[in-house]
XYZ file of C-alpha atoms in Angstrom:
594
model
C 63.450 158.701 -15.141
C 67.138 158.232 -14.392
C 69.322 156.415 -16.689
C 69.895 152.638 -15.502
C 72.780 150.465 -15.490
C 72.773 147.352 -17.665
C 71.568 144.677 -15.439
C 73.914 142.226 -17.201
C 76.520 143.699 -14.900
C 77.474 141.746 -11.648
C 75.810 143.853 -9.242
C 72.584 143.850 -7.770
C 69.673 145.417 -9.508
C 65.773 145.820 -9.126
C 64.815 143.806 -12.271
C 66.348 141.581 -15.169
C 65.203 141.708 -18.756
C 65.845 138.784 -21.359
C 67.473 141.395 -23.756
C 68.524 144.970 -23.223
C 67.533 146.840 -20.001
C 64.321 147.077 -18.306
C 61.976 149.770 -19.121
C 61.423 150.956 -15.646
C 64.118 152.460 -13.437
C 64.902 151.485 -9.847
C 62.643 154.188 -8.676
C 59.408 153.269 -10.578
C 56.504 153.797 -8.260
C 53.730 151.358 -10.449
C 53.660 149.314 -13.254
C 52.104 151.515 -16.329
C 49.108 149.613 -16.892
C 48.139 149.425 -13.260
C 45.934 152.020 -11.696
C 47.645 152.737 -8.361
C 44.625 154.740 -6.914
C 42.162 152.005 -7.717
C 39.537 151.302 -5.359
C 39.449 148.614 -2.851
C 36.936 146.213 -1.865
C 34.185 143.952 -2.888
C 33.845 140.807 -4.376
C 34.909 139.776 -7.635
C 33.103 136.538 -8.950
C 34.725 134.419 -11.735
C 32.989 131.481 -13.641
C 35.351 128.854 -15.316
C 34.804 125.891 -17.110
C 35.871 122.441 -15.617
C 36.655 121.009 -12.030
C 39.314 120.655 -9.379
C 40.261 118.162 -6.810
C 43.875 119.411 -5.896
C 45.324 122.619 -4.134
C 49.208 121.942 -4.805
C 49.494 123.694 -8.074
C 53.476 122.633 -8.847
C 52.876 118.801 -8.524
C 52.585 116.500 -11.653
C 49.507 114.421 -10.003
C 46.609 116.496 -10.259
C 48.235 118.999 -12.716
C 45.268 119.254 -14.941
C 42.711 119.598 -12.241
C 44.485 122.103 -9.946
C 42.032 125.015 -8.583
C 42.357 128.330 -10.729
C 44.237 131.141 -9.036
C 46.532 129.414 -6.734
C 49.311 130.028 -8.771
C 50.783 130.752 -12.222
C 47.285 131.776 -13.640
C 47.862 133.850 -16.800
C 43.997 135.148 -16.365
C 43.761 135.735 -12.532
C 47.325 135.831 -11.262
C 49.082 134.689 -8.151
C 46.808 134.672 -5.533
C 48.141 132.421 -2.885
C 51.694 131.899 -3.939
C 54.536 134.273 -5.215
C 57.356 134.203 -7.544
C 60.766 135.831 -6.463
C 60.369 138.421 -9.350
C 57.240 139.595 -11.165
C 56.763 139.764 -14.691
C 55.935 142.972 -16.327
C 53.248 142.630 -18.968
C 54.089 145.667 -20.868
C 57.722 144.259 -21.796
C 58.722 141.544 -23.634
C 60.458 139.810 -21.153
C 61.268 141.532 -17.830
C 61.045 140.441 -14.049
C 60.898 143.008 -11.165
C 61.532 142.166 -7.806
C 58.757 140.799 -5.676
C 60.112 138.227 -3.253
C 63.367 138.812 -4.066
C 64.467 142.576 -3.538
C 67.325 142.038 -5.534
C 68.831 140.159 -8.511
C 72.536 139.771 -9.633
C 74.259 138.111 -12.310
C 77.226 138.569 -14.559
C 77.283 139.335 -18.453
C 77.492 135.478 -19.347
C 74.798 134.557 -16.934
C 76.681 131.858 -15.126
C 74.855 132.530 -11.744
C 72.014 134.380 -10.253
C 71.822 135.438 -6.921
C 68.645 136.855 -5.127
C 68.480 138.680 -2.112
C 65.178 138.075 -0.277
C 63.093 141.010 0.935
C 63.327 140.912 4.826
C 59.865 142.082 5.207
C 58.461 138.943 3.097
C 56.275 136.903 4.890
C 54.007 133.997 4.481
C 50.288 134.323 5.647
C 50.977 132.750 8.823
C 53.452 135.361 9.861
C 56.470 133.379 9.504
C 59.284 135.000 7.426
C 60.171 133.742 3.774
C 63.807 132.366 4.225
C 66.431 131.306 1.774
C 65.697 127.637 2.978
C 62.421 127.912 1.822
C 63.604 128.577 -1.700
C 66.182 125.606 -1.326
C 63.234 123.416 -0.028
C 60.861 124.716 -3.035
C 63.868 123.748 -5.350
C 64.243 120.120 -3.677
C 60.395 119.764 -4.236
C 60.239 121.116 -7.783
C 63.159 118.848 -8.897
C 61.549 115.614 -7.293
C 57.870 115.833 -7.708
C 57.059 118.999 -9.917
C 56.050 119.475 -13.306
C 58.595 118.647 -16.219
C 58.896 122.419 -16.852
C 60.272 123.274 -13.662
C 62.749 120.432 -13.666
C 63.898 121.656 -17.128
C 64.108 125.428 -15.649
C 66.185 123.918 -12.834
C 68.502 121.468 -14.825
C 71.688 124.007 -15.271
C 71.797 124.945 -11.626
C 74.711 122.885 -10.457
C 74.904 124.174 -7.170
C 72.309 126.202 -5.017
C 73.563 127.841 -1.822
C 72.828 130.173 0.592
C 74.376 133.461 0.934
C 74.015 135.649 4.187
C 71.087 136.032 5.957
C 68.827 136.844 2.993
C 70.513 135.227 -0.233
C 70.008 132.410 -2.530
C 72.524 131.730 -5.356
C 72.471 129.547 -8.078
C 75.509 128.574 -10.192
C 74.879 127.099 -13.641
C 76.716 124.740 -15.914
C 77.762 125.225 -19.492
C 74.073 124.341 -20.577
C 72.906 127.539 -18.925
C 71.535 130.413 -21.295
C 70.441 133.912 -21.018
C 66.506 132.660 -20.241
C 68.120 130.463 -17.274
C 67.905 133.274 -14.656
C 64.855 134.636 -15.793
C 62.956 131.371 -15.695
C 64.376 130.630 -11.955
C 63.401 134.285 -10.970
C 59.540 133.104 -11.838
C 59.641 130.380 -9.664
C 57.184 130.057 -6.970
C 58.611 130.047 -3.361
C 56.550 127.334 -0.876
C 56.886 127.480 2.954
C 59.039 124.567 4.120
C 56.924 124.604 7.217
C 53.825 124.077 6.054
C 54.465 120.917 3.743
C 55.653 117.268 4.234
C 58.165 115.978 2.156
C 56.951 112.534 2.527
C 53.470 113.219 1.061
C 54.695 116.469 -1.185
C 53.523 114.872 -4.144
C 49.973 113.601 -3.014
C 47.116 115.920 -4.072
C 45.528 117.816 -1.450
C 42.355 119.779 -0.513
C 43.461 121.066 2.659
C 43.958 124.987 2.415
C 47.758 125.623 1.513
C 50.018 128.727 2.686
C 51.690 131.014 0.796
C 53.143 134.608 0.797
C 50.505 136.175 -1.725
C 47.773 138.699 -1.355
C 45.144 136.174 -0.765
C 44.225 133.290 1.475
C 42.120 130.207 0.687
C 38.840 131.006 2.521
C 36.394 128.197 1.044
C 36.903 125.074 -0.764
C 34.052 123.119 -2.052
C 35.563 120.526 -4.515
C 34.727 120.768 -8.353
C 32.445 123.547 -7.511
C 33.814 126.699 -5.933
C 36.975 128.262 -4.188
C 36.835 131.557 -2.651
C 39.889 133.581 -1.699
C 39.956 136.343 1.071
C 42.423 139.248 0.865
C 45.086 139.290 3.821
C 44.822 142.353 5.830
C 48.511 141.566 6.471
C 50.059 141.018 3.215
C 53.614 141.842 3.269
C 53.804 143.238 -0.237
C 50.740 145.568 -0.426
C 53.268 148.786 -0.540
C 55.765 147.309 -3.241
C 55.761 149.230 -6.642
C 54.831 145.857 -8.483
C 51.772 145.419 -6.572
C 50.283 148.931 -6.936
C 46.881 148.659 -8.587
C 46.662 145.128 -8.107
C 44.708 142.833 -6.063
C 42.072 145.157 -5.693
C 39.119 142.657 -4.139
C 38.318 141.869 -0.780
C 37.257 138.613 -2.152
C 37.529 136.552 -5.291
C 35.115 133.548 -5.916
C 35.756 131.113 -8.523
C 32.844 129.170 -9.652
C 33.297 125.900 -11.778
C 30.936 124.962 -14.423
C 30.613 121.423 -16.267
C 28.507 123.010 -19.215
C 29.741 126.204 -21.016
C 25.932 127.089 -21.353
C 25.489 126.878 -17.633
C 28.709 129.286 -17.250
C 27.175 131.807 -19.591
C 23.727 131.786 -18.034
C 25.326 132.198 -14.640
C 27.308 135.479 -16.281
C 23.394 136.635 -17.608
C 22.225 136.506 -14.140
C 25.246 138.218 -12.658
C 26.408 135.394 -10.587
C 29.765 135.939 -12.315
C 31.059 139.122 -13.229
C 33.263 138.783 -16.026
C 33.113 136.582 -19.230
C 35.975 136.173 -21.784
C 34.610 135.397 -25.233
C 36.284 133.652 -27.610
C 33.557 132.076 -30.195
C 32.635 134.613 -32.527
C 29.393 132.933 -33.195
C 28.545 133.411 -29.567
C 30.113 137.063 -29.590
C 27.499 137.981 -32.347
C 24.430 136.381 -31.072
C 24.048 135.593 -27.434
C 24.498 139.284 -26.029
C 20.780 140.501 -26.775
C 19.793 139.782 -22.940
C 18.072 142.724 -20.835
C 21.283 143.505 -18.891
C 23.190 144.544 -22.117
C 20.355 146.342 -23.646
C 20.064 148.070 -20.084
C 24.036 149.022 -20.164
C 24.547 146.927 -17.119
C 26.692 144.829 -18.775
C 29.516 146.044 -21.296
C 30.920 144.524 -24.127
C 34.792 145.243 -24.834
C 37.157 144.495 -27.683
C 41.121 145.006 -27.105
C 44.312 144.688 -29.032
C 47.626 143.645 -28.055
C 50.814 143.655 -29.299
C 51.519 140.184 -28.201
C 51.804 137.481 -31.025
C 48.467 135.331 -32.007
C 48.212 131.882 -30.602
C 48.681 129.437 -33.660
C 45.510 127.044 -33.571
C 45.994 124.416 -35.962
C 45.543 120.465 -36.947
C 48.510 118.714 -35.538
C 50.116 116.005 -37.623
C 51.353 113.343 -35.435
C 54.647 112.520 -37.332
C 55.310 109.560 -34.962
C 52.495 107.954 -37.466
C 53.724 106.397 -40.663
C 50.965 108.306 -42.548
C 52.211 111.615 -41.498
C 55.980 110.850 -41.646
C 56.328 112.180 -44.979
C 56.565 116.609 -45.020
C 55.457 116.374 -48.568
C 52.229 114.613 -47.603
C 51.841 116.790 -44.877
C 52.056 119.869 -47.155
C 49.554 118.597 -49.587
C 47.025 117.873 -46.735
C 47.697 121.299 -45.455
C 46.219 122.729 -48.716
C 42.949 121.153 -48.021
C 41.448 123.277 -45.430
C 38.812 125.672 -47.144
C 39.502 128.587 -44.677
C 37.159 131.115 -46.537
C 34.269 128.936 -46.592
C 34.454 128.053 -43.124
C 35.073 131.587 -41.933
C 31.897 132.880 -43.757
C 29.594 130.021 -43.096
C 30.566 129.050 -39.605
C 32.410 131.936 -37.869
C 30.601 135.299 -39.172
C 33.852 136.059 -41.167
C 35.210 136.910 -37.656
C 38.552 135.296 -38.017
C 41.513 136.082 -39.863
C 43.818 133.197 -41.248
C 47.226 132.374 -39.510
C 50.177 131.951 -41.082
C 53.206 132.280 -38.794
C 53.851 130.740 -35.263
C 54.386 134.405 -34.231
C 51.467 136.082 -36.271
C 50.971 139.766 -35.762
C 54.151 140.681 -34.141
C 57.588 141.676 -34.988
C 58.793 137.946 -34.294
C 56.732 136.681 -37.380
C 58.403 135.820 -40.833
C 55.268 135.860 -42.688
C 55.299 138.287 -45.462
C 59.188 139.082 -44.563
C 61.834 138.241 -47.060
C 64.567 136.488 -44.788
C 67.435 139.315 -44.060
C 70.930 138.188 -44.515
C 71.453 137.614 -40.844
C 68.554 135.070 -41.033
C 70.059 133.263 -44.251
C 73.379 133.146 -42.293
C 71.411 131.408 -39.508
C 69.886 129.075 -42.069
C 72.973 128.295 -43.971
C 73.272 124.795 -42.810
C 69.778 123.818 -42.670
C 68.876 124.895 -46.378
C 67.014 121.930 -47.305
C 64.630 122.366 -43.866
C 63.324 125.935 -45.420
C 61.203 126.036 -48.021
C 61.877 128.848 -50.721
C 58.642 130.835 -50.761
C 59.109 130.719 -46.874
C 62.486 132.088 -47.199
C 61.612 134.990 -49.635
C 58.405 135.837 -47.863
C 56.152 134.891 -50.530
C 54.574 132.054 -48.595
C 50.633 131.966 -47.684
C 48.386 129.432 -46.601
C 46.184 128.208 -49.592
C 43.386 130.498 -50.333
C 39.901 129.617 -52.328
C 37.276 131.266 -53.756
C 35.075 130.310 -50.641
C 32.852 128.067 -52.617
C 33.555 124.984 -50.534
C 34.503 123.485 -53.701
C 37.005 125.448 -55.323
C 38.300 122.958 -57.816
C 41.779 124.968 -58.660
C 42.978 124.587 -54.612
C 41.722 120.926 -54.604
C 43.868 120.316 -58.079
C 46.985 121.982 -55.999
C 46.706 119.579 -53.243
C 46.064 116.824 -55.187
C 49.013 117.600 -57.332
C 51.380 117.880 -54.497
C 50.341 114.459 -53.070
C 50.815 112.587 -56.308
C 54.591 114.164 -56.092
C 54.527 112.504 -52.853
C 53.595 109.122 -54.562
C 49.860 108.890 -54.385
C 47.642 108.020 -57.068
C 43.924 107.505 -57.600
C 42.653 104.302 -57.382
C 38.777 104.361 -58.008
C 37.543 107.144 -55.676
C 40.570 106.700 -52.875
C 44.134 108.043 -53.036
C 46.681 105.099 -52.355
C 50.138 105.688 -51.323
C 53.335 103.974 -52.331
C 52.719 101.332 -49.608
C 49.259 100.223 -51.075
C 47.323 101.702 -48.489
C 44.668 104.335 -48.969
C 45.334 107.883 -47.264
C 43.003 107.763 -43.911
C 43.765 108.991 -40.673
C 41.441 109.731 -37.688
C 40.923 113.365 -36.161
C 40.756 113.098 -32.413
C 38.518 115.984 -31.035
C 37.419 116.658 -27.754
C 34.742 118.978 -27.927
C 31.606 120.016 -29.929
C 33.281 123.071 -31.467
C 36.152 121.169 -32.411
C 34.284 118.676 -34.336
C 32.616 121.285 -36.065
C 36.034 122.398 -37.195
C 36.974 119.010 -38.201
C 33.843 118.226 -40.052
C 34.808 121.578 -42.306
C 38.074 120.087 -42.980
C 36.823 116.547 -43.655
C 34.469 118.020 -46.138
C 37.468 119.140 -48.097
C 39.216 115.626 -47.576
C 36.265 113.766 -48.955
C 36.281 115.445 -51.788
C 39.653 114.071 -53.299
C 39.379 110.786 -51.817
C 40.757 110.962 -47.975
C 39.352 108.769 -45.652
C 39.039 110.962 -42.776
C 37.137 109.886 -39.278
C 36.344 112.089 -36.363
C 36.354 110.566 -32.929
C 35.100 112.537 -30.011
C 35.954 111.523 -26.625
C 35.649 112.514 -22.980
C 38.037 114.720 -21.839
C 39.687 112.039 -19.079
C 40.326 109.608 -22.418
C 41.296 112.819 -24.560
C 44.042 113.994 -21.922
C 45.206 110.458 -21.261
C 45.551 109.793 -25.164
C 47.040 113.380 -25.793
C 49.786 112.803 -22.933
C 50.623 109.264 -24.799
C 50.418 110.631 -28.281
C 47.853 108.103 -29.093
C 46.367 109.941 -32.120
C 46.907 110.714 -35.953
C 45.712 114.165 -35.555
C 44.452 116.506 -32.868
C 43.280 120.188 -32.825
C 45.774 122.045 -30.511
C 46.736 125.748 -29.751
C 50.427 126.719 -29.080
C 50.220 129.919 -27.014
C 52.625 132.595 -28.071
C 54.784 135.236 -26.432
C 57.092 137.897 -27.478
C 59.731 135.984 -25.395
C 60.061 132.494 -26.640
C 62.645 130.669 -24.982
C 63.528 127.243 -23.344
C 59.671 126.096 -23.527
C 60.263 125.514 -27.275
C 62.284 122.522 -26.401
C 58.907 120.777 -25.067
C 57.345 121.974 -27.947
C 59.413 121.461 -30.430
C 62.781 120.129 -29.579
C 64.245 116.610 -30.327
C 64.492 115.601 -26.553
C 60.790 116.060 -26.031
C 59.637 113.635 -29.106
C 59.402 110.669 -26.876
C 58.941 111.909 -23.408
C 55.459 111.363 -22.319
C 53.044 114.401 -21.476
C 55.148 117.222 -23.158
C 53.569 119.776 -25.578
C 55.654 118.264 -28.880
C 52.335 117.110 -30.062
C 53.829 116.797 -33.630
C 56.572 114.551 -32.651
C 59.284 116.972 -34.125
C 62.984 115.792 -34.030
C 64.674 118.282 -36.267
C 68.419 119.346 -35.604
C 67.584 122.418 -37.325
C 64.965 123.375 -34.882
C 67.105 122.206 -31.898
C 70.041 124.704 -33.234
C 67.446 127.779 -33.587
C 65.926 127.215 -30.337
C 69.537 127.351 -28.934
C 69.943 130.366 -30.991
C 66.960 131.892 -29.501
C 68.149 131.615 -25.908
C 71.459 132.525 -26.373
C 70.612 135.865 -28.054
C 71.931 139.424 -26.226
C 70.141 141.851 -28.147
C 66.755 142.021 -29.144
C 68.010 142.614 -32.847
C 69.408 139.121 -32.542
C 66.731 137.554 -30.883
C 63.857 138.686 -33.403
C 66.401 137.346 -36.350
C 66.456 133.932 -34.396
C 62.898 133.577 -33.937
C 61.925 134.546 -37.241
C 64.426 131.746 -38.637
C 62.784 129.418 -36.370
C 59.312 130.528 -37.391
C 60.698 129.832 -40.922
C 61.806 126.403 -39.984
C 58.425 125.552 -38.434
C 56.134 126.647 -41.216
C 58.326 124.788 -43.688
C 58.071 121.741 -41.740
C 54.154 121.274 -42.003
C 53.788 120.132 -38.512
C 50.435 121.918 -38.361
C 47.858 123.000 -40.424
C 47.498 126.873 -39.694
C 43.506 127.745 -39.143
C 42.592 130.954 -37.588
C 42.877 133.466 -34.902
C 40.888 136.580 -33.413
C 42.366 139.723 -34.246
C 41.205 141.368 -31.146
C 40.311 140.108 -27.636
C 36.903 140.288 -26.497
C 35.516 140.510 -23.172
C 31.993 140.952 -21.310
C 31.661 142.425 -17.933
C 29.008 144.087 -15.563
C 29.633 147.665 -15.819
C 30.922 147.727 -11.821
C 33.909 146.011 -12.999
C 36.225 148.455 -14.276
C 39.833 148.694 -15.420
C 42.623 151.071 -16.389
C 42.737 152.863 -19.505
C 45.834 151.476 -20.489
C 46.289 148.008 -22.467
C 49.580 146.677 -21.948
C 51.422 144.853 -24.623
C 50.161 141.251 -23.664
C 46.661 142.716 -23.748
C 44.188 143.503 -20.731
C 45.000 142.157 -17.355
C 42.442 140.937 -14.996
C 44.117 141.331 -11.488
C 44.385 144.984 -12.567
C 40.733 145.259 -12.594
C 38.492 146.805 -9.914
C 35.029 147.078 -8.398
C 33.133 150.264 -8.317
C 32.849 151.117 -4.687
C 29.155 152.042 -5.146
C 28.750 148.541 -6.089
C 30.410 146.906 -3.142
C 28.261 144.276 -1.769
């Protein structure tokens, strides 16, 4: 392909990257992981666990019960609403034009200007205008989920430029990621929403500019999307090989077993598997034997998600980092992996495991040490020199060596045995509650409790219903929870609401641990300010070392690959992109069309 000008130049371009240049030149014809000749037609049926009672996907109210697929759905894509620019899943963080035909910014990224595609229309045929972008920004700031307000916070001036342009001018709190985040904003039709009722949930079908319209709504049970034959963007390069079904039906199940049984009967066509026990034992039904259901494993270049027990440092029992370190040594991964999970998992030791961003097993570079120089007390020496690893056991379930090491660490933190209990400097037993929301989480918690009991730590496990769990999680009303932190090759401003001091006391953020460390704040700033990929990787690795050394999370385990079961008439491109398989690029064999 032809050489490209840097997207940092103050001139309109087709794409923008977080660092460096976009991989695809302006004349690209399709994204590399999509099949531009994919057959069209037929029905895709998905099965999901849960319920829904809301069709406005951007508001705070109803955020947890919004119908899947409308917008910002990592599995099913953006069926109804579209962003200004489309992210490529084969690059760490690059956005290509969608509703916006071009993007312009300067080297300092002090502004970003989008020129809308003159052909862009909503599903009712009305054009997508700069006024719709301005309306969307207003609604997101007033009624949107907190992440949107955070993305838009640096934008001190937003104005229409010419017939199709919208320009965002930033204050000095903006960083290199700010234009990227704004390019990922949806555009809502001003004419189809009422400002006075925007923040209220709705079950009235909404209008967007995306490839599908809402066809059927059965609250809590089923939503059906029908392809818009007049979809404005069907010829765009970023849409080639996507949106291949005539109809997409998403069925909701309150029970995971019912969801799987529906898949076995062909009532849904894809089953995303994350349970190694289920993967090893449940796929012996006739459709698999006949070859009608295909089992596949995929690998990706993206970091593994961090699943772990989260210490709520807002609670006195977990305020001391040394205590958290000692408690982190007491999960017997080897025993649990063998006895509970068929040895399917790998132990997690980093928040960016299995990627170039991970510090695990790597000595800190000179550049990392420079970044961390003012925060030497916040990084363990073994984490700095690359020798750190989570506690390993002999797998017996009672490895005395590992138990003694944990007790020794807790004694160093001021705990002593009195009878069969560990008593702290305050005279209270070391005791806490683990809050869980499912039987699977309870099983993992029981495995942890098994080791805690052996050393006189009083752990109780409480399982609550989904509504109570969400309420307690949003209010940080727990000692310990099990949580998963999604990982990507482009961590950025979202880290503020996971680990930043500003989010410690804000309800409903992802700062489950209550982290409030100036070292983490500084490193998040370094991450979002990095201009080259090399500086970015350096900053993320330094950040990873701080998170590991803080013992905010007891890391558990991850699957080394992605598992998917599909009926064989659902097919996909040969190439698996950097972030793993992409369901929106799958299609249905024309011979099987209903």
